[in-house]
Short mmCIF file of C-alpha atoms in Angstrom, two decimals:
data_model
loop_
_atom_site.label_atom_id
_atom_site.label_comp_id
_atom_site.label_asym_id
_atom_site.label_seq_id
_atom_site.Cartn_x
_atom_site.Cartn_y
_atom_site.Cartn_z
CA MET A 1 0.00 0.00 0.00
CA SER A 2 1.38 3.39 -0.94
CA ALA A 3 1.92 6.10 1.64
CA GLY A 4 -0.84 8.24 0.10
CA LYS A 5 -3.35 5.43 0.23
CA SER A 6 -2.63 4.61 3.84
CA ARG A 7 -2.95 8.27 4.74
CA THR A 8 -6.40 8.30 3.10
CA ARG A 9 -7.31 5.22 5.14
CA LEU A 10 -6.29 7.06 8.28
CA TRP A 11 -8.45 10.08 7.34
CA PHE A 12 -11.26 7.67 6.61
CA LEU A 13 -10.91 6.09 10.05
CA TRP A 14 -11.08 9.56 11.58
CA HIS A 15 -14.16 10.32 9.52
CA SER A 16 -15.86 7.15 10.77
CA TRP A 17 -14.91 7.56 14.39
CA LEU A 18 -15.82 11.22 14.77
CA ALA A 19 -19.56 10.82 14.40
CA MET A 20 -20.24 7.12 14.91
CA PRO A 21 -20.00 6.84 18.70
CA LEU A 22 -22.32 9.85 18.96
CA TRP A 23 -24.57 9.19 15.98
CA ALA A 24 -27.86 8.77 17.88
CA PHE A 25 -27.34 11.94 19.90
CA LEU A 26 -26.28 13.90 16.82
CA PHE A 27 -29.30 12.53 14.95
CA PHE A 28 -31.60 13.65 17.75
CA VAL A 29 -30.13 17.15 17.81
CA CYS A 30 -30.30 17.49 14.00
CA LEU A 31 -33.91 16.30 13.94
CA THR A 32 -35.13 18.55 16.77
CA GLY A 33 -33.23 21.47 15.23
CA THR A 34 -34.91 20.85 11.88
CA ILE A 35 -38.31 20.88 13.58
CA ALA A 36 -37.37 24.02 15.55
CA VAL A 37 -36.75 25.92 12.29
CA VAL A 38 -40.41 25.58 11.32
CA SER A 39 -41.89 25.35 14.83
CA THR A 40 -43.94 28.52 14.37
CA GLU A 41 -45.28 27.18 11.07
CA ILE A 42 -46.17 23.85 12.71
CA MET A 43 -48.06 25.72 15.44
CA TRP A 44 -49.81 27.66 12.69
CA LEU A 45 -50.87 24.42 10.99
CA VAL A 46 -52.14 22.86 14.21
CA ASP A 47 -53.74 25.90 15.83
CA PRO A 48 -56.44 27.67 13.78
CA SER A 49 -56.44 30.62 16.21
CA MET A 50 -53.04 31.66 14.84
CA ARG A 51 -54.31 32.01 11.28
CA ALA A 52 -55.53 35.03 9.35
CA SER A 53 -56.71 35.33 5.77
CA GLY A 54 -54.63 38.36 4.86
CA GLU A 55 -57.60 40.02 3.16
CA GLY A 56 -59.18 43.28 4.20
CA GLU A 57 -58.03 46.51 5.79
CA PRO A 58 -55.85 45.82 8.88
CA LEU A 59 -56.92 47.48 12.13
CA PRO A 60 -54.65 50.01 13.86
CA PRO A 61 -52.55 48.72 16.80
CA SER A 62 -54.78 50.50 19.35
CA ALA A 63 -57.76 48.33 18.34
CA LEU A 64 -55.68 45.14 18.54
CA ILE A 65 -54.36 46.14 21.97
CA ALA A 66 -57.85 46.94 23.27
CA ALA A 67 -59.10 43.56 22.03
CA ALA A 68 -56.22 41.66 23.64
CA GLU A 69 -56.57 43.48 26.97
CA GLY A 70 -60.30 42.72 26.96
CA SER A 71 -59.62 38.99 26.68
CA THR A 72 -58.38 38.46 30.27
CA PRO A 73 -59.03 40.52 33.42
CA GLY A 74 -56.01 42.63 34.33
CA ALA A 75 -54.13 41.80 31.12
CA ARG A 76 -51.70 44.47 29.87
CA VAL A 77 -50.29 44.27 26.37
CA THR A 78 -46.49 44.60 26.28
CA SER A 79 -45.93 43.96 22.57
CA LEU A 80 -47.51 43.07 19.23
CA THR A 81 -45.82 40.71 16.77
CA TRP A 82 -46.64 40.45 13.07
CA GLY A 83 -45.61 37.15 11.45
CA GLY A 84 -46.92 37.81 7.93
CA SER A 85 -50.30 38.24 6.28
CA HIS A 86 -51.21 34.59 6.88
CA MET A 87 -50.81 34.94 10.64
CA ALA A 88 -52.89 36.50 13.37
CA VAL A 89 -51.13 39.24 15.31
CA GLY A 90 -49.56 37.88 18.52
CA ALA A 91 -50.25 40.20 21.43
CA ARG A 92 -48.03 39.44 24.41
CA ILE A 93 -49.99 40.11 27.57
CA ALA A 94 -48.64 40.51 31.11
CA LEU A 95 -50.93 38.83 33.65
CA PRO A 96 -51.50 39.75 37.31
CA ASP A 97 -49.81 36.53 38.53
CA GLY A 98 -46.52 37.72 37.03
CA THR A 99 -46.62 35.44 33.97
CA PHE A 100 -47.10 36.22 30.28
CA ALA A 101 -49.41 34.78 27.62
CA THR A 102 -50.03 35.40 23.93
CA ALA A 103 -53.42 36.49 22.62
CA TRP A 104 -53.90 35.80 18.90
CA VAL A 105 -55.83 38.71 17.44
CA ASN A 106 -57.29 38.73 13.95
CA PRO A 107 -55.68 41.78 12.28
CA VAL A 108 -58.83 42.64 10.30
CA SER A 109 -61.78 41.78 12.54
CA GLY A 110 -60.02 42.41 15.85
CA VAL A 111 -61.39 39.18 17.31
CA VAL A 112 -59.21 37.42 19.90
CA GLN A 113 -59.07 33.97 18.30
CA GLY A 114 -57.26 32.19 21.10
CA LEU A 115 -54.80 32.39 23.96
CA SER A 116 -51.61 30.38 24.34
CA GLY A 117 -49.52 30.14 27.48
CA ASN A 118 -45.85 30.78 27.82
CA ASN A 119 -44.87 27.14 27.25
CA SER A 120 -45.60 26.94 23.55
CA PHE A 121 -44.56 24.10 21.26
CA ARG A 122 -42.00 26.47 19.78
CA GLN A 123 -40.36 27.17 23.14
CA PHE A 124 -40.39 23.46 23.97
CA VAL A 125 -38.67 22.36 20.75
CA ARG A 126 -36.09 25.12 21.12
CA ALA A 127 -35.35 24.10 24.70
CA LEU A 128 -35.17 20.42 23.72
CA HIS A 129 -32.86 21.13 20.79
CA GLY A 130 -30.68 23.78 22.40
CA TRP A 131 -30.18 22.56 25.97
CA LEU A 132 -32.10 19.26 26.43
CA LEU A 133 -34.39 21.17 28.85
CA THR A 134 -31.52 21.47 31.34
CA PHE A 135 -29.47 24.65 31.30
CA PRO A 136 -26.48 24.98 31.24
CA VAL A 137 -25.40 21.29 31.27
CA GLY A 138 -27.53 20.45 28.24
CA TRP A 139 -26.29 23.52 26.39
CA TYR A 140 -22.70 22.27 26.75
CA LEU A 141 -23.61 18.69 25.76
CA VAL A 142 -25.32 19.91 22.58
CA THR A 143 -22.83 22.58 21.54
CA LEU A 144 -19.88 20.22 22.10
CA LEU A 145 -21.24 18.31 19.08
CA ALA A 146 -19.91 21.20 16.98
CA ILE A 147 -16.42 19.70 17.27
CA PRO A 148 -17.13 16.22 15.81
CA LEU A 149 -19.43 17.89 13.28
CA LEU A 150 -16.71 20.19 12.02
CA GLY A 151 -14.29 17.25 12.10
CA SER A 152 -16.66 15.09 10.05
CA LEU A 153 -16.99 17.84 7.45
CA ILE A 154 -13.23 18.35 7.09
CA THR A 155 -12.28 14.64 7.09
CA GLY A 156 -15.19 13.89 4.77
CA LEU A 157 -13.89 16.37 2.23
CA VAL A 158 -10.36 14.93 2.49
CA VAL A 159 -11.61 11.35 2.06
CA TYR A 160 -14.02 12.10 -0.78
CA LYS A 161 -11.43 13.82 -2.93
CA LYS A 162 -13.55 14.51 -6.01
CA PHE A 163 -16.55 15.75 -4.08
CA TRP A 164 -17.23 18.59 -6.54
CA LYS A 165 -18.32 15.94 -9.05
CA SER A 166 -21.45 15.50 -6.96
CA PHE A 167 -22.46 19.05 -7.84
CA TYR A 168 -22.70 18.52 -11.57
CA GLN A 169 -22.97 14.70 -11.70
CA PRO A 170 -25.00 13.68 -8.67
CA ARG A 171 -25.30 9.90 -8.83
CA ILE A 172 -27.37 7.76 -6.51
CA ARG A 173 -27.68 4.13 -7.57
CA TRP A 174 -31.13 3.46 -6.12
CA ARG A 175 -31.38 -0.05 -7.62
CA GLN A 176 -28.06 -1.31 -6.33
CA ALA A 177 -27.41 -3.06 -3.02
CA PRO A 178 -28.41 -0.94 -0.01
CA ARG A 179 -24.78 -0.47 0.96
CA VAL A 180 -23.96 1.05 -2.47
CA MET A 181 -27.11 3.18 -2.50
CA LEU A 182 -26.44 4.47 1.03
CA GLY A 183 -22.84 5.32 0.15
CA ASP A 184 -23.99 7.32 -2.88
CA LEU A 185 -26.68 9.05 -0.85
CA HIS A 186 -24.21 9.92 1.89
CA ARG A 187 -21.74 11.42 -0.58
CA VAL A 188 -24.27 13.41 -2.64
CA ALA A 189 -26.18 14.68 0.42
CA GLY A 190 -22.90 15.54 2.10
CA THR A 191 -21.56 17.47 -0.87
CA TRP A 192 -24.73 19.47 -1.39
CA SER A 193 -24.90 20.44 2.25
CA ILE A 194 -21.23 21.42 2.74
CA TRP A 195 -22.25 25.07 3.20
CA PHE A 196 -25.03 24.13 5.60
CA ILE A 197 -22.91 21.85 7.77
CA ALA A 198 -20.20 24.53 7.84
CA ILE A 199 -22.73 27.13 9.02
CA MET A 200 -24.20 24.80 11.64
CA SER A 201 -20.87 23.69 13.08
CA VAL A 202 -19.37 27.18 13.18
CA THR A 203 -22.47 28.75 14.75
CA SER A 204 -22.74 25.92 17.32
CA LEU A 205 -19.06 26.35 18.14
CA TRP A 206 -19.79 30.02 18.72
CA PHE A 207 -22.65 29.14 21.10
CA LEU A 208 -20.23 26.86 23.00
CA ILE A 209 -17.47 29.46 23.25
CA TYR A 210 -19.89 32.26 24.10
CA LEU A 211 -21.36 30.50 27.14
CA ALA A 212 -18.02 29.07 28.27
CA LEU A 213 -16.49 32.56 28.31
CA ILE A 214 -19.41 33.88 30.36
CA HIS A 215 -19.01 31.05 32.87
CA LEU A 216 -15.27 31.64 33.05
CA GLY A 217 -15.99 35.24 33.97
CA MET A 218 -14.51 36.47 30.70
CA GLY A 219 -17.69 37.70 29.03
CA LEU A 220 -17.16 39.29 25.67
CA GLY A 221 -18.98 42.45 26.68
CA GLY A 222 -20.12 44.54 23.77
CA GLY A 223 -23.41 45.42 25.45
CA LYS A 224 -24.56 48.91 24.66
CA PRO A 225 -26.23 51.03 27.31
CA PRO A 226 -29.97 50.69 26.66
CA VAL A 227 -31.81 53.59 25.06
CA LEU A 228 -33.94 55.22 27.76
CA VAL A 229 -36.32 58.15 27.79
CA ALA A 230 -34.60 61.07 29.49
CA ARG A 231 -36.03 62.00 32.88
CA GLU A 232 -36.82 65.56 31.78
CA ASP A 233 -38.86 64.20 28.85
CA ILE A 234 -41.18 62.22 31.10
CA PRO A 235 -44.35 64.19 31.83
CA VAL A 236 -45.23 64.95 35.44
CA ALA A 237 -48.85 64.02 36.07
CA ALA A 238 -51.19 62.69 38.68
CA THR A 239 -52.08 59.76 36.43
CA PRO A 240 -49.83 58.19 33.79
CA PRO A 241 -50.23 59.86 30.39
CA LYS A 242 -51.89 57.76 27.70
CA VAL A 243 -49.54 56.30 25.12
CA ASN A 244 -50.76 56.37 21.52
CA PRO A 245 -49.54 53.22 19.71
CA ASN A 246 -50.93 54.35 16.34
CA ALA A 247 -48.89 57.56 16.42
CA ILE A 248 -45.80 55.58 17.50
CA LEU A 249 -46.16 53.18 14.58
CA ALA A 250 -46.81 56.04 12.16
CA ALA A 251 -43.64 57.85 13.31
CA ALA A 252 -41.57 54.66 12.96
CA THR A 253 -42.96 53.96 9.48
CA ALA A 254 -42.15 57.54 8.47
CA ALA A 255 -38.55 57.03 9.65
CA LEU A 256 -38.08 53.80 7.64
CA PRO A 257 -40.80 53.72 4.95
CA ASP A 258 -39.89 50.46 3.16
CA MET A 259 -39.65 48.39 6.34
CA ARG A 260 -41.47 45.08 6.78
CA LEU A 261 -43.10 45.49 10.21
CA ARG A 262 -42.38 42.71 12.69
CA TYR A 263 -42.75 44.03 16.21
CA LEU A 264 -44.17 46.89 18.25
CA GLY A 265 -43.00 47.00 21.89
CA LEU A 266 -44.83 49.20 24.37
CA PRO A 267 -43.01 50.73 27.32
CA GLY A 268 -43.23 48.76 30.56
CA THR A 269 -42.00 51.64 32.70
CA ALA A 270 -41.89 55.41 32.25
CA TYR A 271 -38.23 55.21 31.22
CA ASP A 272 -38.61 52.54 28.53
CA PRO A 273 -38.85 53.80 24.98
CA ALA A 274 -41.39 52.29 22.62
CA SER A 275 -39.67 49.98 20.11
CA VAL A 276 -40.54 49.11 16.55
CA ILE A 277 -38.61 46.28 14.88
CA GLY A 278 -38.72 45.56 11.19
CA SER A 279 -36.62 44.45 8.25
CA SER A 280 -35.83 47.07 5.69
CA GLY A 281 -33.57 44.63 3.87
CA GLN A 282 -30.80 47.20 3.61
CA THR A 283 -28.38 44.93 5.45
CA PRO A 284 -29.04 41.21 5.12
CA LEU A 285 -29.50 39.28 8.40
CA LEU A 286 -29.75 42.45 10.50
CA PRO A 287 -33.11 43.83 11.62
CA ASP A 288 -33.77 47.54 12.22
CA PHE A 289 -34.71 48.87 15.65
CA ILE A 290 -36.50 52.18 16.03
CA ARG A 291 -36.67 53.58 19.57
CA LEU A 292 -39.30 56.24 20.18
CA ASN A 293 -40.39 58.54 22.94
CA PRO A 294 -43.81 57.02 23.72
CA PHE A 295 -45.26 60.25 25.12
CA THR A 296 -44.57 62.44 22.09
CA ALA A 297 -44.32 59.65 19.44
CA THR A 298 -41.00 61.03 18.20
CA VAL A 299 -38.03 58.93 17.10
CA ILE A 300 -35.16 58.90 19.62
CA LYS A 301 -32.84 56.62 17.70
CA VAL A 302 -32.78 54.31 14.68
CA GLU A 303 -30.49 51.35 15.35
CA GLY A 304 -29.66 48.42 13.18
CA GLY A 305 -27.71 47.71 10.10
CA LEU A 306 -23.96 47.87 10.50
CA ASP A 307 -23.58 51.28 12.03
CA GLY A 308 -23.39 51.72 15.75
CA ALA A 309 -23.29 48.05 16.70
CA SER A 310 -20.22 46.56 18.32
CA GLY A 311 -18.45 43.59 16.72
CA ILE A 312 -19.59 41.23 19.43
CA GLU A 313 -23.18 42.34 19.11
CA LEU A 314 -23.11 41.92 15.32
CA THR A 315 -21.54 38.47 15.69
CA ARG A 316 -24.23 37.47 18.16
CA THR A 317 -27.06 38.60 15.89
CA ILE A 318 -25.57 37.11 12.74
CA MET A 319 -24.65 33.77 14.34
CA ARG A 320 -28.18 33.36 15.69
CA ALA A 321 -29.79 34.36 12.40
CA LEU A 322 -27.58 31.96 10.45
CA HIS A 323 -28.19 29.10 12.87
CA THR A 324 -31.97 29.43 12.93
CA GLY A 325 -32.57 30.58 9.35
CA ASP A 326 -34.87 33.27 10.72
CA PHE A 327 -33.84 36.28 8.66
CA GLY A 328 -35.65 36.22 5.36
CA GLY A 329 -39.17 35.06 6.02
CA LEU A 330 -40.67 31.72 5.06
CA PRO A 331 -38.55 30.94 1.92
CA ILE A 332 -35.27 30.96 3.89
CA LYS A 333 -36.86 28.95 6.70
CA LEU A 334 -37.97 26.30 4.21
CA ILE A 335 -34.45 26.08 2.75
CA TRP A 336 -33.08 25.63 6.29
CA PHE A 337 -35.75 22.99 6.96
CA VAL A 338 -34.90 20.99 3.80
CA PHE A 339 -31.17 21.07 4.49
CA GLY A 340 -31.83 20.22 8.12
CA LEU A 341 -33.58 17.09 6.87
CA VAL A 342 -30.67 16.36 4.52
CA MET A 343 -28.22 16.69 7.42
CA THR A 344 -30.36 14.39 9.57
CA THR A 345 -30.37 11.84 6.72
CA LEU A 346 -26.62 12.21 6.47
CA VAL A 347 -26.14 11.17 10.10
CA PHE A 348 -28.53 8.23 9.72
CA SER A 349 -27.03 6.96 6.46
CA GLY A 350 -23.54 7.27 7.91
CA MET A 351 -24.60 5.04 10.77
CA LEU A 352 -26.21 2.49 8.43
CA ILE A 353 -23.06 2.33 6.30
CA TRP A 354 -20.95 1.72 9.37
CA VAL A 355 -23.28 -0.96 10.71
CA LYS A 356 -23.38 -2.83 7.40
CA ARG A 357 -19.61 -2.67 7.04
CA THR A 358 -18.94 -3.54 10.68
CA ALA A 359 -21.47 -6.36 10.58
CA ARG A 360 -19.66 -7.92 7.65
CA ALA A 361 -16.29 -7.37 9.26
CA THR A 362 -17.57 -8.91 12.50
CA VAL A 363 -18.96 -11.97 10.73
CA ASP A 364 -15.57 -12.38 9.05
CA ALA A 365 -13.78 -12.02 12.35
CA VAL A 366 -16.02 -14.59 14.07
CA ARG A 367 -15.55 -17.04 11.21
CA ARG A 368 -11.80 -16.70 11.55
CA VAL A 369 -11.95 -17.32 15.30
CA LYS A 370 -14.18 -20.40 14.74
CA LEU A 371 -11.78 -21.77 12.17
CA ALA A 372 -8.90 -21.26 14.59
CA GLU A 373 -10.83 -22.99 17.39
CA GLY A 374 -11.76 -25.89 15.10
CA SER A 375 -8.20 -26.45 14.00
CA SER A 376 -6.83 -26.32 17.55
CA ASN A 377 -9.41 -28.93 18.70
CA ALA A 378 -8.48 -31.33 15.98
CA MET B 1 -18.67 -19.36 22.61
CA ARG B 2 -21.23 -17.44 24.71
CA LYS B 3 -18.50 -14.98 25.55
CA LEU B 4 -17.86 -14.59 21.85
CA LEU B 5 -21.55 -13.92 21.14
CA ALA B 6 -21.73 -11.38 23.94
CA SER B 7 -18.66 -9.64 22.64
CA LYS B 8 -20.14 -9.72 19.14
CA ALA B 9 -23.35 -8.10 20.38
CA TRP B 10 -21.30 -5.50 22.24
CA GLN B 11 -19.15 -4.83 19.16
CA ARG B 12 -22.22 -4.39 16.99
CA ASN B 13 -24.30 -2.27 19.33
CA LYS B 14 -21.95 -0.20 21.42
CA PHE B 15 -22.24 2.69 18.99
CA HIS B 16 -25.96 3.02 19.62
CA LEU B 17 -25.32 3.82 23.27
CA SER B 18 -25.35 7.53 22.53
CA ALA B 19 -29.12 7.15 22.16
CA LEU B 20 -29.09 7.20 25.96
CA MET B 21 -28.46 10.94 25.68
CA MET B 22 -32.10 11.26 24.70
CA LEU B 23 -32.97 10.26 28.29
CA VAL B 24 -31.35 13.46 29.59
CA PRO B 25 -34.41 15.69 29.00
CA LEU B 26 -36.86 13.16 30.50
CA PRO B 27 -36.50 14.09 34.19
CA PHE B 28 -36.98 17.75 33.26
CA LEU B 29 -40.18 17.21 31.28
CA PRO B 30 -42.65 17.46 34.21
CA GLY B 31 -40.90 20.56 35.48
CA TYR B 32 -40.98 22.13 32.03
CA PHE B 33 -44.71 21.74 31.67
CA SER B 34 -45.77 22.52 35.22
CA ALA B 35 -46.56 26.12 36.10
CA LYS B 36 -44.27 25.97 39.09
CA PRO B 37 -40.79 24.63 38.31
CA ILE B 38 -39.90 21.53 40.32
CA PHE B 39 -36.18 22.15 40.45
CA ALA B 40 -36.50 25.86 41.19
CA PRO B 41 -34.33 26.85 44.14
CA PRO B 42 -36.08 28.15 47.26
CA GLU B 43 -37.05 31.80 47.21
CA ILE B 44 -36.41 34.62 49.65
CA HIS B 45 -39.39 36.97 50.16
CA ARG B 46 -39.02 40.32 51.89
CA ALA B 47 -41.81 42.84 52.44
CA VAL B 48 -40.57 46.43 52.36
CA SER B 49 -42.36 49.76 52.40
CA VAL B 50 -40.93 52.45 50.16
CA GLY B 51 -42.76 55.60 51.13
CA PRO B 52 -46.46 54.90 50.58
CA PHE B 53 -45.75 51.83 48.41
CA PRO B 54 -45.66 48.35 49.98
CA ILE B 55 -43.37 46.11 47.89
CA THR B 56 -42.51 42.43 48.04
CA LEU B 57 -38.96 41.71 46.96
CA VAL B 58 -38.39 38.14 45.75
CA THR B 59 -35.15 36.44 44.77
CA PHE B 60 -33.77 32.91 44.50
CA ASP B 61 -31.79 31.68 47.50
CA GLN B 62 -28.72 31.44 45.29
CA ALA B 63 -25.38 33.17 45.02
CA PRO B 64 -25.05 35.91 42.34
CA HIS B 65 -24.31 34.72 38.81
CA ARG B 66 -22.38 36.07 35.84
CA GLY B 67 -24.21 38.35 33.42
CA PRO B 68 -23.63 38.31 29.64
CA ALA B 69 -20.82 40.84 30.02
CA GLY B 70 -19.09 38.67 32.62
CA ASP B 71 -20.02 40.87 35.58
CA LEU B 72 -21.56 39.57 38.80
CA VAL B 73 -25.33 40.14 38.97
CA LYS B 74 -28.37 38.98 40.90
CA ASP B 75 -32.00 39.00 39.73
CA TYR B 76 -34.77 40.38 41.88
CA SER B 77 -38.46 40.50 41.17
CA ILE B 78 -40.42 43.44 42.49
CA ARG B 79 -44.11 42.96 43.27
CA LEU B 80 -46.19 46.09 43.68
CA GLN B 81 -49.80 46.21 44.85
CA PRO B 82 -52.02 46.07 41.72
CA ALA B 83 -53.62 49.40 42.77
CA ASP B 84 -50.17 51.06 42.70
CA LEU B 85 -49.25 50.03 39.14
CA ASP B 86 -50.44 53.27 37.58
CA ARG B 87 -48.99 55.45 40.34
CA VAL B 88 -45.38 54.24 40.03
CA ARG B 89 -43.22 55.36 37.13
CA GLY B 90 -40.07 53.50 38.06
CA VAL B 91 -38.52 51.19 40.66
CA PHE B 92 -34.73 51.09 40.97
CA LEU B 93 -32.48 48.72 42.94
CA ARG B 94 -28.86 49.39 43.81
CA VAL B 95 -26.24 48.07 46.21
CA GLY B 96 -25.06 51.13 48.13
CA LYS B 97 -26.81 54.46 48.49
CA PRO B 98 -27.44 56.18 45.14
CA ARG B 99 -25.61 59.51 44.96
CA ASN B 100 -28.37 60.96 42.77
CA LEU B 101 -31.40 59.88 40.74
CA ARG B 102 -29.33 59.35 37.60
CA ALA B 103 -27.47 56.56 39.37
CA ALA B 104 -30.46 55.02 41.12
CA GLY B 105 -29.44 51.55 39.94
CA ALA B 106 -31.12 48.78 37.96
CA LEU B 107 -34.56 49.68 36.64
CA GLY B 108 -37.28 47.08 37.19
CA PHE B 109 -38.79 46.07 33.83
CA GLY B 110 -41.01 43.44 32.22
CA ASN B 111 -44.37 42.41 33.58
CA PRO B 112 -45.69 45.49 35.44
CA TYR B 113 -47.20 43.20 38.09
CA GLU B 114 -43.83 41.58 38.71
CA ARG B 115 -40.94 43.70 37.49
CA GLU B 116 -37.49 42.18 37.23
CA ALA B 117 -34.22 43.93 37.97
CA GLU B 118 -30.71 42.62 37.32
CA VAL B 119 -28.62 44.24 40.04
CA ALA B 120 -24.84 44.54 39.90
CA MET B 121 -23.27 42.80 42.90
CA PRO B 122 -19.93 43.45 44.63
CA ALA B 123 -17.33 40.78 43.85
CA ASN B 124 -16.22 40.53 47.51
CA PRO B 125 -19.12 41.49 49.76
CA THR B 126 -18.11 42.54 53.27
CA GLY B 127 -21.54 41.71 54.69
CA THR B 128 -22.31 45.33 55.60
CA GLU B 129 -23.67 46.42 52.19
CA GLU B 130 -27.15 47.80 51.88
CA LEU B 131 -29.64 47.26 49.07
CA TRP B 132 -31.34 50.55 48.23
CA LEU B 133 -34.82 50.73 46.74
CA THR B 134 -35.86 53.89 44.93
CA VAL B 135 -39.48 54.36 43.84
CA GLU B 136 -40.48 57.35 41.77
CA ASP B 137 -44.15 58.17 41.25
CA TRP B 138 -45.79 60.01 38.35
CA THR B 139 -45.80 63.32 40.23
CA GLY B 140 -41.99 63.10 40.28
CA THR B 141 -41.77 62.43 44.02
CA VAL B 142 -38.96 60.07 45.00
CA HIS B 143 -39.18 57.59 47.87
CA GLN B 144 -36.20 55.60 49.15
CA THR B 145 -35.48 52.89 51.66
CA SER B 146 -32.73 50.35 52.26
CA LEU B 147 -32.27 46.95 53.81
CA PRO B 148 -29.16 44.89 54.58
CA LEU B 149 -28.04 43.11 51.41
CA ALA B 150 -27.17 40.00 53.44
CA GLU B 151 -30.90 39.48 54.08
CA VAL B 152 -31.69 39.13 50.38
CA LEU B 153 -28.39 37.88 49.00
CA GLY B 154 -29.00 34.15 49.25
CA GLY B 155 -26.54 31.38 48.56
CA LYS B 156 -23.94 30.15 51.06
CA ARG B 157 -23.56 32.21 54.19
#
């Protein structure tokens, strides 16, 4: 055997050993992550109260807030979230027992179509995927998978030298023996998801490093002082002044006219500004934040895009957006979902290949031992 | 021969052992879905009066933890009387007496019925620190009071 060939064998061994002992765990994390990408959409499919037709003139925020606050005694709306024309507006309500719930309000009729508690399916899948419901131990267990994942990608590319062929000549021999078919599937799926695996392993590695640094007392910092309403701008009154959400939204829309509206946050205290979040699409991956004085409905600050944010803050936003695929609406989410499925298949097919090969190798080994035993007995 | 079979089964199946990782979330499932967390640490409750406003201060009986910037912080929740919600325009918490209103400390935010404040903690407490509560009402009047930090610090003593 030539030196080059034996080196390839060594890389191949590395490739096999990196994922195999962990395959079931990695499979579980890939699968739950894939579901987490479309968890909101799954909730939308299951729960009719989250749906809206998208037809008709949408009501102003004040009407939606009044409807949501009328749904439960003592409820106070803290924010409204728009998920697209197919979705009801999610009004987050603070409840007297200190918890929060979401009221789903039809944007056209203003009817509260349903209430969901804080423990939604979406939160559950995220917690299961991200930290196995136990923080921070689970977070470390999951993010540590970034290392074998990155290793599998690199060793896979070294072993499968002509991987670029799979881009223009993808070949899966469906009719051949399962072992051949699985090998083809593994190589083609792996090649087509190189970019995706790279994104997932790098972002997961970031999540690992980020939390480890915090726990080591070496936080990366980068936090900006929050935007607050200046004390002299807060009116002095016997009763709190009424805040006009319609004027706030109008002022924000005037500041960034081509923005896709996502979020309207109402002040919880006198010092909190009102916030409007949207995507103007000027900088990919980065949303725009507009902070407003809630009493006068004037813009205090427009944040977002590349200006003004620290490197750490940008990294945090971009890493999260890239990991979750939540930065370009439904089309991007669906791409992330499909490649999440491909990656899950990759883990499973890798395991099957190993099992089939190991099974054969084991049978061979046992036969050899039997033969040896037989000959020694004779 | 039996030994050989056992070793064969082990050789074939040892790589599926990582499936056991899926058992990790199981003990946390009931806690996740119950309204009151099962594994939540015990809480410390303290009733304080800040001027005319009775307040219940609640925190976990746990040592301070590291915030995202690496600094030592502790979370407090501030419960006002429901009737006072629209009279109070801000509640601030600070270790040590605030020199002025601009440095009144961490502002309670979130659910108005149960505001949360993330308060910066001294790295080496001497045990004589005071936690200062500042409540400002909508007429601009400021009310202050303090209590020994040791009473609401939690964790090992």
